[in-house]
Tab-separated table of C-alpha atoms in Angstrom:
chain	number	residue	atom	x	y	z
A	26	GLN	CA	20.237	1.254	-4.082
A	27	VAL	CA	17.037	-0.052	-2.517
A	28	GLN	CA	13.743	1.486	-3.548
A	29	VAL	CA	10.010	0.963	-3.386
A	30	ALA	CA	7.635	1.787	-6.231
A	31	GLU	CA	3.838	1.719	-6.451
A	32	SER	CA	1.613	1.229	-9.480
A	33	GLY	CA	-2.038	0.685	-10.280
A	34	GLY	CA	-3.811	3.866	-9.258
A	35	GLY	CA	-6.370	5.650	-11.401
A	36	LEU	CA	-9.896	6.955	-11.744
A	37	VAL	CA	-12.840	4.681	-11.012
A	38	GLN	CA	-16.546	5.112	-10.365
A	39	ALA	CA	-18.023	4.455	-6.960
A	40	GLY	CA	-18.589	0.737	-6.484
A	41	GLY	CA	-15.694	-0.145	-8.755
A	42	SER	CA	-12.399	-1.882	-8.056
A	43	LEU	CA	-8.694	-1.167	-8.348
A	44	ARG	CA	-5.598	-3.188	-7.541
A	45	LEU	CA	-2.457	-1.461	-6.330
A	46	SER	CA	0.992	-3.041	-6.461
A	47	CYS	CA	4.196	-2.110	-4.696
A	48	ALA	CA	7.554	-3.701	-5.428
A	49	ALA	CA	10.765	-3.372	-3.459
A	50	SER	CA	13.950	-3.692	-5.476
A	51	GLY	CA	17.704	-3.502	-5.032
A	52	SER	CA	20.192	-5.308	-2.815
A	53	ILE	CA	17.573	-6.683	-0.441
A	54	ILE	CA	18.356	-9.273	2.217
A	55	SER	CA	14.841	-9.475	3.655
A	56	VAL	CA	11.573	-7.539	3.772
A	57	GLY	CA	9.536	-7.298	6.955
A	58	THR	CA	6.146	-5.699	7.350
A	59	MET	CA	4.736	-4.016	4.255
A	60	ALA	CA	1.888	-1.554	4.474
A	61	TRP	CA	-0.369	0.787	2.554
A	62	TYR	CA	-1.090	4.309	3.752
A	63	ARG	CA	-3.216	7.016	2.191
A	64	GLN	CA	-3.351	10.777	2.357
A	65	ALA	CA	-6.413	12.714	1.296
A	66	PRO	CA	-6.247	16.457	0.557
A	67	GLY	CA	-5.963	18.431	3.788
A	68	LYS	CA	-5.545	15.311	5.913
A	69	GLN	CA	-2.638	13.482	7.482
A	70	ARG	CA	-1.236	10.289	6.044
A	71	ALA	CA	-2.937	7.318	7.690
A	72	LEU	CA	-2.516	3.557	7.747
A	73	VAL	CA	-4.908	1.580	5.542
A	74	ALA	CA	-3.591	-1.979	5.877
A	75	SER	CA	-0.444	-3.874	6.765
A	76	ILE	CA	0.899	-7.383	6.342
A	77	THR	CA	3.804	-9.081	8.082
A	78	SER	CA	6.311	-11.355	6.374
A	79	GLY	CA	4.363	-14.263	7.833
A	80	GLY	CA	1.094	-13.074	6.340
A	81	SER	CA	-0.667	-11.579	9.350
A	82	THR	CA	-2.849	-8.680	8.264
A	83	ASN	CA	-4.328	-5.584	9.839
A	84	TYR	CA	-6.920	-3.157	8.434
A	85	VAL	CA	-8.360	0.184	9.395
A	86	ASP	CA	-12.056	-0.237	10.204
A	87	SER	CA	-13.250	1.850	7.252
A	88	VAL	CA	-11.869	-0.616	4.674
A	89	LYS	CA	-12.566	-3.929	6.386
A	90	GLY	CA	-14.547	-6.226	4.104
A	91	ARG	CA	-13.733	-4.111	1.035
A	92	PHE	CA	-9.925	-4.077	0.779
A	93	THR	CA	-7.549	-7.044	0.839
A	94	ILE	CA	-3.802	-6.801	1.352
A	95	SER	CA	-1.542	-9.618	0.181
A	96	ARG	CA	2.099	-10.146	-0.672
A	97	ASP	CA	4.426	-12.257	-2.776
A	98	ASN	CA	7.592	-12.713	-0.741
A	99	ALA	CA	9.506	-14.161	-3.698
A	100	LYS	CA	8.886	-10.920	-5.610
A	101	ASN	CA	9.155	-8.555	-2.609
A	102	THR	CA	5.786	-7.208	-3.698
A	103	VAL	CA	2.673	-6.199	-1.795
A	104	TYR	CA	-0.786	-5.748	-3.281
A	105	LEU	CA	-3.931	-3.923	-2.247
A	106	GLN	CA	-7.149	-5.142	-3.844
A	107	MET	CA	-9.770	-2.442	-3.384
A	108	ASN	CA	-13.416	-3.337	-4.021
A	109	SER	CA	-16.661	-1.429	-3.504
A	110	LEU	CA	-14.746	1.818	-3.686
A	111	LYS	CA	-16.305	4.964	-2.241
A	112	PRO	CA	-15.598	8.643	-2.960
A	113	GLU	CA	-14.082	8.920	0.506
A	114	ASP	CA	-11.384	6.441	-0.561
A	115	THR	CA	-9.987	9.135	-2.858
A	116	ALA	CA	-6.392	9.822	-1.820
A	117	VAL	CA	-2.760	9.349	-2.712
A	118	TYR	CA	-1.836	5.827	-1.667
A	119	TYR	CA	1.682	5.182	-0.395
A	120	CYS	CA	3.513	1.929	0.149
A	121	ASN	CA	5.848	1.484	3.103
A	122	ALA	CA	8.245	-1.428	3.479
A	123	ALA	CA	10.599	-2.458	6.258
A	124	ILE	CA	13.712	-3.536	4.370
A	125	TYR	CA	16.969	-5.079	5.556
A	126	SER	CA	19.725	-4.654	2.992
A	127	SER	CA	23.508	-4.440	2.868
A	128	MET	CA	23.058	-0.865	4.115
A	129	GLY	CA	21.203	-1.993	7.210
A	130	PHE	CA	17.546	-1.592	8.170
A	131	ARG	CA	15.368	1.057	6.575
A	132	ALA	CA	11.649	1.789	6.369
A	133	LEU	CA	11.156	3.059	2.845
A	134	TRP	CA	8.272	4.958	1.234
A	135	GLY	CA	7.202	4.832	-2.368
A	136	GLN	CA	6.385	7.930	-4.385
A	137	GLY	CA	2.629	7.429	-4.103
A	138	THR	CA	-0.125	6.657	-6.574
A	139	GLN	CA	-3.347	8.629	-6.971
A	140	VAL	CA	-6.688	6.896	-6.502
A	141	THR	CA	-9.765	8.926	-7.426
A	142	VAL	CA	-13.283	7.583	-6.900
A	143	SER	CA	-16.066	9.513	-8.596
A	144	SER	CA	-19.625	9.536	-7.306
């Protein structure tokens, strides 16, 4: 069974930092693009940042210069370093990974991790 699991959320004051991790595990042949999404209360889930297997990155404008996405291909893990956090960054953060396994290709979601930024 292939799965994706996030960790690293929590409560932080405005201006603080958090680092999220997301690991894919199971009978994995390869992992393509990995991404972080977030969903605030009453809003739709939206892309925050993505990174290809080759390391090309993409960010939503609101986090550029504050968040950094990176990955460790050997560990099938993606990270999101979040600095200068703002109350509007409060949301449940979800990892998404494009995974090729013995069962074929699947885009898998993690269970989500809560990030709360207090003012």
